[in-house]
GROMACS .gro file of C-alpha atoms in nm:
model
  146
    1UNK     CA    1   2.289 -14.744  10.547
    2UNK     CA    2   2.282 -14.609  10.170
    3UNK     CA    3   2.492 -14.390  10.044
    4UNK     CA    4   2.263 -14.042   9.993
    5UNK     CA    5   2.205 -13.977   9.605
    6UNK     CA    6   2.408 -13.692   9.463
    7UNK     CA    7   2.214 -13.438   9.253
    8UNK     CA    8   2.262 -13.287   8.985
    9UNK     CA    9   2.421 -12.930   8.972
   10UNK     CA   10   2.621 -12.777   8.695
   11UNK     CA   11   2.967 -12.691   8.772
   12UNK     CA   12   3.067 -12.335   8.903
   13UNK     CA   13   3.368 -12.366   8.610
   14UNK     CA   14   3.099 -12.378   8.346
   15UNK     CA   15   2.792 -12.142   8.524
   16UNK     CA   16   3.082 -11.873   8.551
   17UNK     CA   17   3.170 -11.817   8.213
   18UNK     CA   18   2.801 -11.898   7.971
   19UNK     CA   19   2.391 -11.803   8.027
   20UNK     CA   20   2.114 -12.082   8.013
   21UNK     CA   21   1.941 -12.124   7.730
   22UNK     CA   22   1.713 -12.391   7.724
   23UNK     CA   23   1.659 -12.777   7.845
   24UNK     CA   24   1.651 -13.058   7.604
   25UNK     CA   25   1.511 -13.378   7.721
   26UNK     CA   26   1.899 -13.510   7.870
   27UNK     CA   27   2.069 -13.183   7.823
   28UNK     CA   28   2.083 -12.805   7.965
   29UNK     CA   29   2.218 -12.625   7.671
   30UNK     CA   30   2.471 -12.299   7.775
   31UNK     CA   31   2.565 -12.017   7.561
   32UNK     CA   32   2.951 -12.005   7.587
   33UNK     CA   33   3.013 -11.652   7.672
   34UNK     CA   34   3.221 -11.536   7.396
   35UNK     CA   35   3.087 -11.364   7.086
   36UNK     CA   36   3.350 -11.454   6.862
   37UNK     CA   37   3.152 -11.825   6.772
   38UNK     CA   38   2.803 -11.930   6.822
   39UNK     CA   39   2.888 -12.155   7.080
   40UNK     CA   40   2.677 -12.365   7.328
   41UNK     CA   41   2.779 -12.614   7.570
   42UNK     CA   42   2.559 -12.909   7.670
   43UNK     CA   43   2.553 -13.070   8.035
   44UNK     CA   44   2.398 -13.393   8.070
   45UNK     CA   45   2.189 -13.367   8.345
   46UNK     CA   46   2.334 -13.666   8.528
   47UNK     CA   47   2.543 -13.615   8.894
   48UNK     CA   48   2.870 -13.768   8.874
   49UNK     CA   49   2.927 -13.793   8.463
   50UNK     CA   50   3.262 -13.715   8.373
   51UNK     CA   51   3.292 -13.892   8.041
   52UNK     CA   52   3.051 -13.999   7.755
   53UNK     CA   53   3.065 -14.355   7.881
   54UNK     CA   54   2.949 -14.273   8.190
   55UNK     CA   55   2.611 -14.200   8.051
   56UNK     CA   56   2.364 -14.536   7.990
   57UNK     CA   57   2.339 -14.666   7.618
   58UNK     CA   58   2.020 -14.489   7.628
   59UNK     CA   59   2.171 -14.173   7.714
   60UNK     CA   60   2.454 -14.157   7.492
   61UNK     CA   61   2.195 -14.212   7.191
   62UNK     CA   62   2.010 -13.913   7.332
   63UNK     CA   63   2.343 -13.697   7.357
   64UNK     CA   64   2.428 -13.706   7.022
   65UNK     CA   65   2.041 -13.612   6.892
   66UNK     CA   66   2.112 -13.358   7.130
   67UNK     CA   67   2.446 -13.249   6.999
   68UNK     CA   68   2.325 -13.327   6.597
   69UNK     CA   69   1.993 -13.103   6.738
   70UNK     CA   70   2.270 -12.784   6.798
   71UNK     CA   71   2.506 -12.828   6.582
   72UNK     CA   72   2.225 -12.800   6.289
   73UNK     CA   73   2.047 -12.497   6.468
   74UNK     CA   74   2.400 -12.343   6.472
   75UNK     CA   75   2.485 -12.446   6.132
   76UNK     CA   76   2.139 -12.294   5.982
   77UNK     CA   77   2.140 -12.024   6.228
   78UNK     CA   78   2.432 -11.834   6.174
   79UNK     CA   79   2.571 -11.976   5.808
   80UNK     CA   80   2.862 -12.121   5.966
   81UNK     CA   81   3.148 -12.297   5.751
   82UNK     CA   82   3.215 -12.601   5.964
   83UNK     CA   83   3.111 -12.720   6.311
   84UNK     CA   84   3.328 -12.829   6.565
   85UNK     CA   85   3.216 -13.099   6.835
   86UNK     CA   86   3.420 -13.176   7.140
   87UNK     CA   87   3.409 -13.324   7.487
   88UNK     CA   88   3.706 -13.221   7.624
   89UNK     CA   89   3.726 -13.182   8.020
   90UNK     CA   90   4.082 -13.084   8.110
   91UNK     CA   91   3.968 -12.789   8.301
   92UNK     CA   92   3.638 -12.868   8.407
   93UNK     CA   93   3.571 -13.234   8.527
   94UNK     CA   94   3.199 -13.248   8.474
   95UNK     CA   95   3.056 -13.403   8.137
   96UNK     CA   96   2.990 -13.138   7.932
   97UNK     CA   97   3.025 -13.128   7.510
   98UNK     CA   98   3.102 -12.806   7.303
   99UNK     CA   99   2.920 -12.746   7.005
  100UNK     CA  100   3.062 -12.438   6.790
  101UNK     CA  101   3.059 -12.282   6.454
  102UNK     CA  102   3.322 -12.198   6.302
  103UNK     CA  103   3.363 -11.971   5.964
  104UNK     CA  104   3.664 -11.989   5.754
  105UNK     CA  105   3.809 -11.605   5.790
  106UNK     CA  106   3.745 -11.659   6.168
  107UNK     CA  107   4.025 -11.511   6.330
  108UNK     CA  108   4.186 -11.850   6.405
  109UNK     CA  109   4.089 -12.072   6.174
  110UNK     CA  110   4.165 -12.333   6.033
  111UNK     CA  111   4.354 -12.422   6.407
  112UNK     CA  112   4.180 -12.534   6.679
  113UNK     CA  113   3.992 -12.252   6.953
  114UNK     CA  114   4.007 -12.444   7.256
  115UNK     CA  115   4.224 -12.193   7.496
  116UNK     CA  116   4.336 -12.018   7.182
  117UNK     CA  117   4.201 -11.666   7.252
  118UNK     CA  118   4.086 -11.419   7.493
  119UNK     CA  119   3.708 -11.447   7.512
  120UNK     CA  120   3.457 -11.136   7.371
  121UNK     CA  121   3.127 -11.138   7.649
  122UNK     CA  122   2.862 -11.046   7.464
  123UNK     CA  123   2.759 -10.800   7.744
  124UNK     CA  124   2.443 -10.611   7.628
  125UNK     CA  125   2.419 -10.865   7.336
  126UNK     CA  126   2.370 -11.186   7.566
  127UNK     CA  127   1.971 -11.143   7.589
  128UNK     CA  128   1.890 -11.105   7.244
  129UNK     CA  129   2.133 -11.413   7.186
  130UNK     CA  130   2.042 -11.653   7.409
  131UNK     CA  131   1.682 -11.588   7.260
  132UNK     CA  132   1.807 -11.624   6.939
  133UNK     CA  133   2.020 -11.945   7.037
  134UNK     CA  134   1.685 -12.094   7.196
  135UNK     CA  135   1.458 -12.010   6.962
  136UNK     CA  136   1.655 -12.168   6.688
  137UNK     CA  137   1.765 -12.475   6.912
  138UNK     CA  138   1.404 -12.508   6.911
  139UNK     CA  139   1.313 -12.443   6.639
  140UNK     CA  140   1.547 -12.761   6.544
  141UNK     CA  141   1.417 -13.017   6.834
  142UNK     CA  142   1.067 -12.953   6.688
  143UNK     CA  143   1.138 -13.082   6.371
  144UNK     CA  144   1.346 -13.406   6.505
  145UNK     CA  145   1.062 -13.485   6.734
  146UNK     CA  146   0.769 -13.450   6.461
   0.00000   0.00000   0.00000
């Protein structure tokens, strides 16, 4: 008897704290929930990836146009000083990659923001800026896929 396939369903960890933005062709892209950055998270939409090496060669390649994709919609976006990529998964198990700006009088920088401060929701603000964040994620796939 075979094992039954596991699907695909982002964590409750990450749904509970960021808003959906769009899909990319491997990726559903989040919008962290904390106005301080511009900061999206992206989920590879694979059941059972913890780590980048869980993903096919394939996928990986795709992950990182995915991740180059955000970083330069961020980057253009909202004038940002320096982006900061990780894939860190202490708290939440499931793959997922951060992809923030970050602006050098930011309240924190130049140290690091993981766990570092109290997140701002965006509360009435989260509409216009997950448009904004999709538009311009976009905006930027469009032009990697001409």
């Amino acid at each position: 008897i075979a094992a039954p396939v596991e699907t695909f369903q982002i964590s409750p960890q990450l749904t509970a704290s960021t808003h959906k933005v769009c899909s990319l062709p491997l990726c559903d892209v989040l919008l962290n929930d904390d106005k301080t950055w511009p900061w999206v998270i992206l989920v590879p939409r694979r059941a059972g990836a913890v780590e980048i090496h869980d993903l096919s060669d394939t996928q990986q390649v795709e992950l990182v146009r995915e991740i180059s994709t955000c970083s330069r919609a961020i980057h253009t976006e909202w004038n940002v000083d320096k982006m900061n990529v990780g894939a860190l998964g202490c708290v939440c198990r499931q793959l997922h990659v951060h992809v923030l700006g970050r602006f050098t009088h930011d309240m924190l920088w130049p140290a690091p923001v993981w766990g570092a401060s109290t997140p701002k929701p965006y509360g009435t603000e989260v509409k216009e800026t997950v448009e904004r964040m999709a538009a311009c994620v976009t905006r930027e796939w469009e032009k990697r896929v001409q």
